[in-house]
JSON list of C-alpha atoms and ligand atoms in Angstrom, two decimals:
[
{"chain": "V", "resi": 274, "resn": "MET", "atom": "CA", "xyz": [95.42, 289.84, -20.50]},
{"chain": "V", "resi": 275, "resn": "ALA", "atom": "CA", "xyz": [97.68, 292.19, -18.59]},
{"chain": "V", "resi": 276, "resn": "GLY", "atom": "CA", "xyz": [96.06, 294.20, -15.81]},
{"chain": "V", "resi": 277, "resn": "ASP", "atom": "CA", "xyz": [96.37, 297.89, -15.15]},
{"chain": "V", "resi": 278, "resn": "PRO", "atom": "CA", "xyz": [100.04, 298.42, -14.14]},
{"chain": "V", "resi": 279, "resn": "PHE", "atom": "CA", "xyz": [98.89, 300.98, -11.58]},
{"chain": "V", "resi": 280, "resn": "ASP", "atom": "CA", "xyz": [97.00, 298.26, -9.62]},
{"chain": "V", "resi": 281, "resn": "TYR", "atom": "CA", "xyz": [100.36, 297.30, -8.24]},
{"chain": "V", "resi": 282, "resn": "VAL", "atom": "CA", "xyz": [100.99, 300.80, -6.91]},
{"chain": "V", "resi": 283, "resn": "ARG", "atom": "CA", "xyz": [97.44, 301.15, -5.65]},
{"chain": "V", "resi": 284, "resn": "GLY", "atom": "CA", "xyz": [97.95, 297.98, -3.62]},
{"chain": "V", "resi": 285, "resn": "PHE", "atom": "CA", "xyz": [100.87, 299.55, -1.82]},
{"chain": "V", "resi": 286, "resn": "ALA", "atom": "CA", "xyz": [98.85, 302.70, -1.26]},
{"chain": "V", "resi": 287, "resn": "VAL", "atom": "CA", "xyz": [96.38, 300.68, 0.82]},
{"chain": "V", "resi": 288, "resn": "THR", "atom": "CA", "xyz": [99.22, 299.29, 2.90]},
{"chain": "V", "resi": 289, "resn": "PHE", "atom": "CA", "xyz": [100.74, 302.76, 3.35]},
{"chain": "V", "resi": 290, "resn": "LYS", "atom": "CA", "xyz": [97.43, 304.23, 4.45]},
{"chain": "V", "resi": 291, "resn": "LYS", "atom": "CA", "xyz": [97.01, 301.51, 7.14]},
{"chain": "V", "resi": 292, "resn": "LEU", "atom": "CA", "xyz": [100.29, 302.60, 8.74]},
{"chain": "V", "resi": 293, "resn": "PHE", "atom": "CA", "xyz": [98.59, 305.72, 10.08]},
{"chain": "V", "resi": 294, "resn": "GLU", "atom": "CA", "xyz": [95.39, 304.14, 11.34]},
{"chain": "V", "resi": 295, "resn": "ASP", "atom": "CA", "xyz": [94.72, 303.10, 14.93]},
{"chain": "V", "resi": 296, "resn": "ARG", "atom": "CA", "xyz": [95.97, 299.62, 15.70]},
{"chain": "V", "resi": 297, "resn": "LEU", "atom": "CA", "xyz": [93.28, 297.05, 16.35]},
{"chain": "V", "resi": 298, "resn": "THR", "atom": "CA", "xyz": [95.56, 294.41, 17.82]},
{"chain": "V", "resi": 299, "resn": "ASP", "atom": "CA", "xyz": [96.28, 294.18, 21.55]},
{"chain": "V", "resi": 300, "resn": "GLU", "atom": "CA", "xyz": [99.72, 293.69, 23.01]},
{"chain": "V", "resi": 301, "resn": "TYR", "atom": "CA", "xyz": [98.76, 290.21, 24.15]},
{"chain": "V", "resi": 302, "resn": "PRO", "atom": "CA", "xyz": [99.60, 288.78, 26.65]},
{"chain": "V", "resi": 303, "resn": "LYS", "atom": "CA", "xyz": [100.70, 292.01, 28.36]},
{"chain": "V", "resi": 304, "resn": "GLU", "atom": "CA", "xyz": [97.38, 293.62, 27.55]},
{"chain": "V", "resi": 305, "resn": "LYS", "atom": "CA", "xyz": [94.18, 291.70, 27.34]},
{"chain": "V", "resi": 306, "resn": "ALA", "atom": "CA", "xyz": [90.79, 292.44, 25.96]},
{"chain": "V", "resi": 307, "resn": "PRO", "atom": "CA", "xyz": [88.06, 293.05, 28.55]},
{"chain": "V", "resi": 308, "resn": "ILE", "atom": "CA", "xyz": [86.60, 289.85, 29.96]},
{"chain": "V", "resi": 309, "resn": "ALA", "atom": "CA", "xyz": [83.03, 289.17, 28.91]},
{"chain": "V", "resi": 310, "resn": "LEU", "atom": "CA", "xyz": [80.71, 289.13, 31.90]},
{"chain": "V", "resi": 311, "resn": "ARG", "atom": "CA", "xyz": [79.52, 285.61, 31.19]},
{"chain": "V", "resi": 312, "resn": "ARG", "atom": "CA", "xyz": [82.70, 284.01, 29.93]},
{"chain": "V", "resi": 313, "resn": "HIS", "atom": "CA", "xyz": [82.99, 280.32, 30.77]},
{"chain": "V", "resi": 314, "resn": "GLY", "atom": "CA", "xyz": [86.43, 279.40, 32.02]},
{"chain": "V", "resi": 315, "resn": "ARG", "atom": "CA", "xyz": [88.14, 277.07, 34.44]},
{"chain": "V", "resi": 316, "resn": "HIS", "atom": "CA", "xyz": [85.78, 275.53, 37.01]},
{"chain": "V", "resi": 317, "resn": "VAL", "atom": "CA", "xyz": [85.85, 275.93, 40.76]},
{"chain": "V", "resi": 318, "resn": "LEU", "atom": "CA", "xyz": [84.30, 273.76, 43.45]},
{"chain": "V", "resi": 319, "resn": "ASN", "atom": "CA", "xyz": [82.67, 276.15, 45.88]},
{"chain": "V", "resi": 320, "resn": "ARG", "atom": "CA", "xyz": [82.24, 276.06, 49.63]},
{"chain": "V", "resi": 321, "resn": "TYR", "atom": "CA", "xyz": [79.62, 277.56, 51.90]},
{"chain": "V", "resi": 322, "resn": "GLU", "atom": "CA", "xyz": [80.45, 280.55, 54.02]},
{"chain": "V", "resi": 323, "resn": "ASP", "atom": "CA", "xyz": [81.05, 278.28, 57.01]},
{"chain": "V", "resi": 324, "resn": "GLY", "atom": "CA", "xyz": [83.72, 276.42, 55.03]},
{"chain": "V", "resi": 325, "resn": "MET", "atom": "CA", "xyz": [81.69, 273.31, 54.26]},
{"chain": "V", "resi": 326, "resn": "GLU", "atom": "CA", "xyz": [81.87, 271.96, 50.75]},
{"chain": "V", "resi": 327, "resn": "LYS", "atom": "CA", "xyz": [78.86, 272.42, 48.53]},
{"chain": "V", "resi": 328, "resn": "CYS", "atom": "CA", "xyz": [79.40, 269.24, 46.52]},
{"chain": "V", "resi": 329, "resn": "ILE", "atom": "CA", "xyz": [77.28, 266.33, 47.74]},
{"chain": "V", "resi": 330, "resn": "GLY", "atom": "CA", "xyz": [78.70, 263.81, 45.28]},
{"chain": "V", "resi": 331, "resn": "CYS", "atom": "CA", "xyz": [75.39, 263.32, 43.47]},
{"chain": "V", "resi": 332, "resn": "GLU", "atom": "CA", "xyz": [77.10, 262.91, 40.06]},
{"chain": "V", "resi": 333, "resn": "LEU", "atom": "CA", "xyz": [74.46, 264.93, 38.21]},
{"chain": "V", "resi": 334, "resn": "CYS", "atom": "CA", "xyz": [77.19, 267.06, 36.67]},
{"chain": "V", "resi": 335, "resn": "ALA", "atom": "CA", "xyz": [78.96, 263.96, 35.38]},
{"chain": "V", "resi": 336, "resn": "GLY", "atom": "CA", "xyz": [75.71, 262.57, 34.03]},
{"chain": "V", "resi": 337, "resn": "VAL", "atom": "CA", "xyz": [74.83, 265.69, 32.05]},
{"chain": "V", "resi": 338, "resn": "CYS", "atom": "CA", "xyz": [78.31, 266.43, 30.69]},
{"chain": "V", "resi": 339, "resn": "PRO", "atom": "CA", "xyz": [78.19, 265.99, 26.90]},
{"chain": "V", "resi": 340, "resn": "ALA", "atom": "CA", "xyz": [81.94, 265.54, 26.70]},
{"chain": "V", "resi": 341, "resn": "ARG", "atom": "CA", "xyz": [81.94, 262.93, 29.47]},
{"chain": "V", "resi": 342, "resn": "CYS", "atom": "CA", "xyz": [84.89, 264.61, 31.09]},
{"chain": "V", "resi": 343, "resn": "ILE", "atom": "CA", "xyz": [83.71, 264.68, 34.72]},
{"chain": "V", "resi": 344, "resn": "TYR", "atom": "CA", "xyz": [84.33, 261.83, 37.12]},
{"chain": "V", "resi": 345, "resn": "VAL", "atom": "CA", "xyz": [82.71, 261.98, 40.57]},
{"chain": "V", "resi": 346, "resn": "ARG", "atom": "CA", "xyz": [82.50, 259.54, 43.41]},
{"chain": "V", "resi": 347, "resn": "GLY", "atom": "CA", "xyz": [80.35, 260.22, 46.44]},
{"chain": "V", "resi": 348, "resn": "ALA", "atom": "CA", "xyz": [80.77, 258.87, 49.94]},
{"chain": "V", "resi": 349, "resn": "ASP", "atom": "CA", "xyz": [78.83, 259.11, 53.19]},
{"chain": "V", "resi": 350, "resn": "ASN", "atom": "CA", "xyz": [79.89, 262.03, 55.33]},
{"chain": "V", "resi": 351, "resn": "PRO", "atom": "CA", "xyz": [81.78, 261.03, 58.45]},
{"chain": "V", "resi": 352, "resn": "PRO", "atom": "CA", "xyz": [79.20, 261.78, 61.20]},
{"chain": "V", "resi": 353, "resn": "ASP", "atom": "CA", "xyz": [81.76, 263.30, 63.56]},
{"chain": "V", "resi": 354, "resn": "ASP", "atom": "CA", "xyz": [83.48, 265.42, 60.91]},
{"chain": "V", "resi": 355, "resn": "PRO", "atom": "CA", "xyz": [81.17, 266.02, 57.93]},
{"chain": "V", "resi": 356, "resn": "VAL", "atom": "CA", "xyz": [82.64, 267.63, 54.84]},
{"chain": "V", "resi": 357, "resn": "SER", "atom": "CA", "xyz": [79.34, 268.85, 53.38]},
{"chain": "V", "resi": 358, "resn": "PRO", "atom": "CA", "xyz": [75.93, 269.63, 54.90]},
{"chain": "V", "resi": 359, "resn": "GLY", "atom": "CA", "xyz": [74.35, 266.72, 53.01]},
{"chain": "V", "resi": 360, "resn": "GLU", "atom": "CA", "xyz": [74.49, 263.04, 53.75]},
{"chain": "V", "resi": 361, "resn": "ARG", "atom": "CA", "xyz": [77.25, 262.60, 51.20]},
{"chain": "V", "resi": 362, "resn": "TRP", "atom": "CA", "xyz": [80.22, 264.46, 49.84]},
{"chain": "V", "resi": 363, "resn": "GLY", "atom": "CA", "xyz": [82.23, 264.22, 46.67]},
{"chain": "V", "resi": 364, "resn": "PHE", "atom": "CA", "xyz": [85.43, 262.53, 47.70]},
{"chain": "V", "resi": 365, "resn": "VAL", "atom": "CA", "xyz": [86.62, 262.15, 44.11]},
{"chain": "V", "resi": 366, "resn": "TYR", "atom": "CA", "xyz": [86.06, 264.94, 41.62]},
{"chain": "V", "resi": 367, "resn": "GLU", "atom": "CA", "xyz": [87.89, 265.22, 38.33]},
{"chain": "V", "resi": 368, "resn": "ILE", "atom": "CA", "xyz": [87.48, 267.27, 35.17]},
{"chain": "V", "resi": 369, "resn": "ASN", "atom": "CA", "xyz": [89.50, 266.43, 32.08]},
{"chain": "V", "resi": 370, "resn": "TYR", "atom": "CA", "xyz": [90.23, 269.72, 30.34]},
{"chain": "V", "resi": 371, "resn": "LEU", "atom": "CA", "xyz": [91.42, 267.99, 27.22]},
{"chain": "V", "resi": 372, "resn": "ARG", "atom": "CA", "xyz": [87.74, 267.23, 26.61]},
{"chain": "V", "resi": 373, "resn": "CYS", "atom": "CA", "xyz": [85.76, 269.99, 28.36]},
{"chain": "V", "resi": 374, "resn": "ILE", "atom": "CA", "xyz": [83.96, 272.32, 25.94]},
{"chain": "V", "resi": 375, "resn": "HIS", "atom": "CA", "xyz": [82.92, 274.79, 28.67]},
{"chain": "V", "resi": 376, "resn": "CYS", "atom": "CA", "xyz": [79.24, 274.45, 27.89]},
{"chain": "V", "resi": 377, "resn": "ASP", "atom": "CA", "xyz": [78.36, 274.95, 31.59]},
{"chain": "V", "resi": 378, "resn": "LEU", "atom": "CA", "xyz": [75.75, 272.20, 31.57]},
{"chain": "V", "resi": 379, "resn": "CYS", "atom": "CA", "xyz": [77.41, 270.79, 34.67]},
{"chain": "V", "resi": 380, "resn": "VAL", "atom": "CA", "xyz": [76.86, 274.14, 36.38]},
{"chain": "V", "resi": 381, "resn": "GLU", "atom": "CA", "xyz": [73.24, 274.14, 35.35]},
{"chain": "V", "resi": 382, "resn": "ALA", "atom": "CA", "xyz": [72.69, 270.58, 36.57]},
{"chain": "V", "resi": 383, "resn": "CYS", "atom": "CA", "xyz": [74.30, 271.02, 39.97]},
{"chain": "V", "resi": 384, "resn": "PRO", "atom": "CA", "xyz": [71.63, 271.20, 42.69]},
{"chain": "V", "resi": 385, "resn": "THR", "atom": "CA", "xyz": [73.88, 272.95, 45.21]},
{"chain": "V", "resi": 386, "resn": "GLU", "atom": "CA", "xyz": [75.84, 275.40, 43.02]},
{"chain": "V", "resi": 387, "resn": "ALA", "atom": "CA", "xyz": [78.96, 273.50, 43.99]},
{"chain": "V", "resi": 388, "resn": "ILE", "atom": "CA", "xyz": [80.49, 273.56, 40.53]},
{"chain": "V", "resi": 389, "resn": "THR", "atom": "CA", "xyz": [80.70, 276.89, 38.74]},
{"chain": "V", "resi": 390, "resn": "GLU", "atom": "CA", "xyz": [83.08, 278.38, 36.22]},
{"chain": "V", "resi": 391, "resn": "SER", "atom": "CA", "xyz": [85.50, 281.23, 36.70]},
{"chain": "V", "resi": 392, "resn": "LYS", "atom": "CA", "xyz": [86.54, 283.37, 33.74]},
{"chain": "V", "resi": 393, "resn": "LEU", "atom": "CA", "xyz": [90.05, 281.98, 33.60]},
{"chain": "V", "resi": 394, "resn": "PHE", "atom": "CA", "xyz": [90.65, 280.52, 30.19]},
{"chain": "V", "resi": 395, "resn": "GLU", "atom": "CA", "xyz": [94.41, 280.92, 29.89]},
{"chain": "V", "resi": 396, "resn": "PHE", "atom": "CA", "xyz": [95.77, 277.66, 31.11]},
{"chain": "V", "resi": 397, "resn": "SER", "atom": "CA", "xyz": [97.76, 275.16, 29.13]},
{"chain": "V", "resi": 398, "resn": "PHE", "atom": "CA", "xyz": [99.47, 271.90, 29.88]},
{"chain": "V", "resi": 399, "resn": "THR", "atom": "CA", "xyz": [102.49, 269.96, 28.82]},
{"chain": "V", "resi": 400, "resn": "ASN", "atom": "CA", "xyz": [101.13, 266.60, 29.86]},
{"chain": "V", "resi": 401, "resn": "ARG", "atom": "CA", "xyz": [97.81, 264.83, 30.18]},
{"chain": "V", "resi": 402, "resn": "GLN", "atom": "CA", "xyz": [98.06, 264.47, 33.93]},
{"chain": "V", "resi": 403, "resn": "ASP", "atom": "CA", "xyz": [98.11, 268.24, 34.47]},
{"chain": "V", "resi": 404, "resn": "ALA", "atom": "CA", "xyz": [95.06, 268.60, 32.22]},
{"chain": "V", "resi": 405, "resn": "ILE", "atom": "CA", "xyz": [92.97, 266.45, 34.56]},
{"chain": "V", "resi": 406, "resn": "TYR", "atom": "CA", "xyz": [92.03, 268.70, 37.44]},
{"chain": "V", "resi": 407, "resn": "THR", "atom": "CA", "xyz": [91.17, 266.87, 40.62]},
{"chain": "V", "resi": 408, "resn": "ARG", "atom": "CA", "xyz": [89.26, 267.95, 43.68]},
{"chain": "V", "resi": 409, "resn": "ASP", "atom": "CA", "xyz": [92.57, 269.12, 45.16]},
{"chain": "V", "resi": 410, "resn": "GLU", "atom": "CA", "xyz": [92.93, 271.73, 42.43]},
{"chain": "V", "resi": 411, "resn": "LEU", "atom": "CA", "xyz": [89.28, 272.63, 41.87]},
{"chain": "V", "resi": 412, "resn": "LEU", "atom": "CA", "xyz": [88.25, 273.19, 45.47]},
{"chain": "V", "resi": 413, "resn": "VAL", "atom": "CA", "xyz": [88.52, 276.82, 46.58]},
{"chain": "V", "resi": 414, "resn": "GLY", "atom": "CA", "xyz": [91.00, 277.50, 49.38]},
{"chain": "V", "resi": 415, "resn": "ASP", "atom": "CA", "xyz": [90.24, 278.49, 52.97]},
{"chain": "V", "resi": 416, "resn": "ASP", "atom": "CA", "xyz": [89.91, 282.10, 51.79]},
{"chain": "V", "resi": 417, "resn": "GLY", "atom": "CA", "xyz": [87.33, 281.07, 49.20]},
{"chain": "V", "resi": 418, "resn": "GLN", "atom": "CA", "xyz": [89.70, 281.95, 46.37]},
{"chain": "V", "resi": 419, "resn": "PRO", "atom": "CA", "xyz": [90.38, 279.59, 43.49]},
{"chain": "V", "resi": 420, "resn": "GLN", "atom": "CA", "xyz": [93.75, 277.95, 43.71]},
{"chain": "V", "resi": 421, "resn": "LYS", "atom": "CA", "xyz": [96.23, 279.53, 41.33]},
{"chain": "V", "resi": 422, "resn": "LEU", "atom": "CA", "xyz": [98.19, 276.80, 39.64]},
{"chain": "V", "resi": 423, "resn": "PRO", "atom": "CA", "xyz": [101.64, 277.46, 38.16]},
{"chain": "V", "resi": 424, "resn": "TRP", "atom": "CA", "xyz": [100.47, 277.15, 34.57]},
{"chain": "V", "resi": 425, "resn": "GLU", "atom": "CA", "xyz": [97.44, 279.40, 34.98]},
{"chain": "V", "resi": 426, "resn": "ASP", "atom": "CA", "xyz": [97.43, 283.11, 34.16]},
{"chain": "V", "resi": 427, "resn": "TRP", "atom": "CA", "xyz": [94.93, 284.64, 36.58]},
{"chain": "V", "resi": 428, "resn": "ARG", "atom": "CA", "xyz": [94.13, 288.31, 36.11]},
{"chain": "V", "resi": 429, "resn": "PRO", "atom": "CA", "xyz": [91.96, 290.65, 38.18]},
{"chain": "V", "resi": 430, "resn": "GLY", "atom": "CA", "xyz": [88.35, 290.01, 37.33]},
{"chain": "V", "resi": 431, "resn": "ASP", "atom": "CA", "xyz": [88.81, 286.35, 36.41]},
{"chain": "V", "resi": 432, "resn": "ASP", "atom": "CA", "xyz": [86.95, 285.44, 39.58]},
{"chain": "V", "resi": 433, "resn": "ASP", "atom": "CA", "xyz": [84.28, 288.14, 39.43]},
{"chain": "V", "resi": 434, "resn": "ASN", "atom": "CA", "xyz": [80.72, 286.95, 38.96]},
{"chain": "V", "resi": 435, "resn": "THR", "atom": "CA", "xyz": [81.82, 283.34, 38.73]},
{"chain": "V", "resi": 436, "resn": "SER", "atom": "CA", "xyz": [79.50, 281.71, 36.27]},
{"chain": "V", "resi": 437, "resn": "ALA", "atom": "CA", "xyz": [77.77, 285.02, 35.78]},
{"chain": "V", "resi": 438, "resn": "TRP", "atom": "CA", "xyz": [75.10, 283.52, 33.60]},
{"chain": "V", "resi": 439, "resn": "MET", "atom": "CA", "xyz": [73.86, 281.64, 36.66]},
{"chain": "V", "resi": 440, "resn": "ARG", "atom": "CA", "xyz": [73.71, 284.82, 38.68]},
{"chain": "V", "resi": 441, "resn": "ALA", "atom": "CA", "xyz": [71.83, 286.58, 35.92]},
{"chain": "V", "resi": 442, "resn": "THR", "atom": "CA", "xyz": [69.20, 284.06, 34.99]},
{"chain": "V", "resi": 443, "resn": "ALA", "atom": "CA", "xyz": [65.72, 283.93, 36.41]},
{"chain": "V", "resi": 444, "resn": "PRO", "atom": "CA", "xyz": [64.61, 280.49, 37.66]},
{"chain": "V", "resi": 445, "resn": "ALA", "atom": "CA", "xyz": [62.36, 278.80, 35.14]},
{"chain": "V", "resi": 446, "resn": "GLY", "atom": "CA", "xyz": [62.55, 281.91, 33.01]},
{"chain": "V", "resi": 447, "resn": "ASN", "atom": "CA", "xyz": [60.15, 283.73, 35.30]},
{"chain": "V", "resi": 448, "resn": "ALA", "atom": "CA", "xyz": [60.75, 287.43, 34.81]},
{"chain": "V", "resi": 449, "resn": "ASN", "atom": "CA", "xyz": [59.62, 288.10, 38.36]},
{"chain": "V", "resi": 450, "resn": "TYR", "atom": "CA", "xyz": [62.84, 286.51, 39.54]},
{"chain": "V", "resi": 451, "resn": "VAL", "atom": "CA", "xyz": [65.25, 288.43, 37.35]},
{"chain": "V", "resi": 452, "resn": "GLY", "atom": "CA", "xyz": [67.87, 290.06, 39.51]},
{"chain": "V", "resi": 453, "resn": "ARG", "atom": "CA", "xyz": [66.62, 288.30, 42.64]},
{"chain": "V", "resi": 454, "resn": "VAL", "atom": "CA", "xyz": [69.19, 286.36, 44.60]},
{"chain": "V", "resi": 455, "resn": "ALA", "atom": "CA", "xyz": [68.26, 282.69, 44.87]},
{"chain": "V", "resi": 456, "resn": "TRP", "atom": "CA", "xyz": [71.65, 281.18, 45.49]},
{"chain": "V", "resi": 457, "resn": "ALA", "atom": "CA", "xyz": [73.72, 280.40, 48.53]},
{"chain": "V", "resi": 458, "resn": "GLY", "atom": "CA", "xyz": [76.55, 282.46, 49.94]},
{"chain": "V", "resi": 459, "resn": "GLU", "atom": "CA", "xyz": [80.12, 281.43, 49.24]},
{"chain": "V", "resi": 460, "resn": "LEU", "atom": "CA", "xyz": [83.18, 281.23, 51.41]},
{"chain": "V", "resi": 461, "resn": "GLY", "atom": "CA", "xyz": [85.14, 284.46, 51.00]},
{"chain": "V", "resi": 462, "resn": "TYR", "atom": "CA", "xyz": [82.45, 286.27, 49.05]},
{"chain": "V", "resi": 463, "resn": "GLY", "atom": "CA", "xyz": [79.19, 285.95, 50.93]},
{"chain": "V", "resi": 464, "resn": "VAL", "atom": "CA", "xyz": [76.09, 286.12, 48.79]},
{"chain": "V", "resi": 465, "resn": "ARG", "atom": "CA", "xyz": [77.18, 287.33, 45.41]},
{"chain": "V", "resi": 466, "resn": "ALA", "atom": "CA", "xyz": [75.15, 290.03, 43.74]},
{"chain": "V", "resi": 467, "resn": "PRO", "atom": "CA", "xyz": [73.19, 289.29, 40.59]},
{"chain": "V", "resi": 468, "resn": "GLU", "atom": "CA", "xyz": [74.22, 290.74, 37.29]},
{"chain": "V", "resi": 469, "resn": "GLN", "atom": "CA", "xyz": [72.71, 294.18, 36.84]},
{"chain": "V", "resi": 470, "resn": "GLY", "atom": "CA", "xyz": [71.13, 295.86, 33.89]},
{"chain": "V", "resi": 471, "resn": "GLN", "atom": "CA", "xyz": [69.18, 292.99, 32.46]},
{"chain": "V", "resi": 472, "resn": "LEU", "atom": "CA", "xyz": [65.63, 294.20, 32.70]},
{"chain": "V", "resi": 473, "resn": "ASP", "atom": "CA", "xyz": [65.77, 297.57, 34.42]},
{"chain": "V", "resi": 474, "resn": "ASP", "atom": "CA", "xyz": [62.33, 298.45, 33.17]},
{"chain": "V", "resi": 475, "resn": "LEU", "atom": "CA", "xyz": [60.59, 295.57, 34.92]},
{"chain": "V", "resi": 476, "resn": "PRO", "atom": "CA", "xyz": [58.47, 296.42, 37.95]},
{"chain": "V", "resi": 477, "resn": "ASP", "atom": "CA", "xyz": [59.51, 295.00, 41.31]},
{"chain": "V", "resi": 478, "resn": "PRO", "atom": "CA", "xyz": [58.16, 291.48, 41.84]},
{"chain": "V", "resi": 479, "resn": "PRO", "atom": "CA", "xyz": [55.47, 290.89, 44.45]},
{"chain": "V", "resi": 480, "resn": "SER", "atom": "CA", "xyz": [57.01, 289.97, 47.79]},
{"chain": "V", "resi": 481, "resn": "ASP", "atom": "CA", "xyz": [55.39, 286.52, 47.83]},
{"chain": "V", "resi": 482, "resn": "ALA", "atom": "CA", "xyz": [57.22, 285.71, 44.57]},
{"chain": "V", "resi": 483, "resn": "LEU", "atom": "CA", "xyz": [60.59, 285.95, 46.26]},
{"chain": "V", "resi": 484, "resn": "PRO", "atom": "CA", "xyz": [62.38, 282.73, 47.18]},
{"chain": "V", "resi": 485, "resn": "THR", "atom": "CA", "xyz": [63.19, 282.03, 50.78]},
{"chain": "V", "resi": 486, "resn": "GLU", "atom": "CA", "xyz": [66.32, 280.16, 51.70]},
{"chain": "V", "resi": 487, "resn": "ASP", "atom": "CA", "xyz": [67.45, 277.85, 54.43]},
{"chain": "V", "resi": 488, "resn": "ALA", "atom": "CA", "xyz": [70.83, 278.17, 56.08]},
{"chain": "V", "resi": 489, "resn": "HIS", "atom": "CA", "xyz": [72.60, 276.72, 53.07]},
{"chain": "V", "resi": 490, "resn": "GLY", "atom": "CA", "xyz": [70.66, 278.61, 50.51]},
{"chain": "V", "resi": 491, "resn": "HIS", "atom": "CA", "xyz": [68.27, 276.03, 49.18]},
{"chain": "V", "resi": 492, "resn": "ASP", "atom": "CA", "xyz": [65.22, 277.88, 47.96]},
{"chain": "V", "resi": 493, "resn": "ASP", "atom": "CA", "xyz": [61.85, 276.45, 48.79]},
{"chain": "V", "resi": 494, "resn": "HIS", "atom": "CA", "xyz": [60.35, 276.75, 45.33]},
{"chain": "V", "resi": 495, "resn": "ASP", "atom": "CA", "xyz": [60.13, 273.71, 43.19]},
{"chain": "V", "resi": 496, "resn": "GLY", "atom": "CA", "xyz": [61.79, 273.76, 39.81]},
{"chain": "V", "resi": 497, "resn": "GLY", "atom": "CA", "xyz": [64.86, 275.90, 39.15]},
{"chain": "V", "resi": 498, "resn": "HIS", "atom": "CA", "xyz": [67.38, 276.70, 41.81]},
{"chain": "V", "resi": 499, "resn": "HIS", "atom": "CA", "xyz": [69.28, 279.37, 39.85]},
{"chain": "X", "resi": 195, "resn": "SF4", "atom": "S1", "xyz": [81.45, 272.71, 31.02]},
{"chain": "X", "resi": 195, "resn": "SF4", "atom": "FE1", "xyz": [80.33, 271.17, 29.76]},
{"chain": "X", "resi": 195, "resn": "SF4", "atom": "S2", "xyz": [81.93, 269.89, 28.87]},
{"chain": "X", "resi": 195, "resn": "SF4", "atom": "FE2", "xyz": [82.89, 271.02, 30.57]},
{"chain": "X", "resi": 195, "resn": "SF4", "atom": "S3", "xyz": [82.72, 269.67, 32.34]},
{"chain": "X", "resi": 195, "resn": "SF4", "atom": "FE3", "xyz": [80.90, 270.98, 32.36]},
{"chain": "X", "resi": 195, "resn": "SF4", "atom": "S4", "xyz": [79.30, 269.83, 31.26]},
{"chain": "X", "resi": 195, "resn": "SF4", "atom": "FE4", "xyz": [81.29, 268.88, 30.77]},
{"chain": "X", "resi": 196, "resn": "SF4", "atom": "S1", "xyz": [79.32, 269.29, 41.66]},
{"chain": "X", "resi": 196, "resn": "SF4", "atom": "FE1", "xyz": [77.09, 269.42, 42.00]},
{"chain": "X", "resi": 196, "resn": "SF4", "atom": "S2", "xyz": [76.18, 268.05, 40.45]},
{"chain": "X", "resi": 196, "resn": "SF4", "atom": "FE2", "xyz": [78.38, 267.50, 40.62]},
{"chain": "X", "resi": 196, "resn": "SF4", "atom": "S3", "xyz": [78.47, 265.83, 42.12]},
{"chain": "X", "resi": 196, "resn": "SF4", "atom": "FE3", "xyz": [78.81, 267.75, 43.23]},
{"chain": "X", "resi": 196, "resn": "SF4", "atom": "S4", "xyz": [76.76, 268.38, 43.96]},
{"chain": "X", "resi": 196, "resn": "SF4", "atom": "FE4", "xyz": [76.43, 266.84, 42.35]}
]
């Protein structure tokens, strides 16, 4: 059965009307949508403010990774020139980005906040070798900044609040800790501020609920370190 012949014209009317509406598309890649505060992107291996590496080669991140894309080897620190404040350091560290699903479980497992994620997600490769980031690429530079590799498109803000979820979450879900800093300072940034605006209506926690930290930021409460 033939339809209404005016349906055809009405279809074009919809198209014509859209010509005068605001465009919803962005001029990507020249313009980008705002970065979500807790976006999970390319990892970084952090260093303490004194330049020492945070990774102690414990392999917990590799053990928890559901995609099995992390490979870590630890070694004893050279006594006369230690790389990390612990007994050991991660002398091999690799992440295979052909497999990583950016779940951040590695970040959650890490006892020293060595591995976190930036917000950079625009990186692509032309070969498998480039997709496997090694310690040389993941470790932040002497200025504390992530290394900018030729195939990565870093924009301002991609390194703000690195792994912001970690900086926003109360240890063990205890609301008294929301917004309270319980992580170590980082080379180039110092102690990063927690994410604001989570629970503004909560009263201040009692002072004895606040974590205390040693020189490298390890809080003295059992349980969560984030
Ligand atoms: S973000 Fe998830 S998948 Fe990627 S390396 Fe970490 S644990 Fe593995
Ligand atoms: S990044 Fe963290 S969890 Fe992974 S080996 Fe280093 S210290 Fe351990």
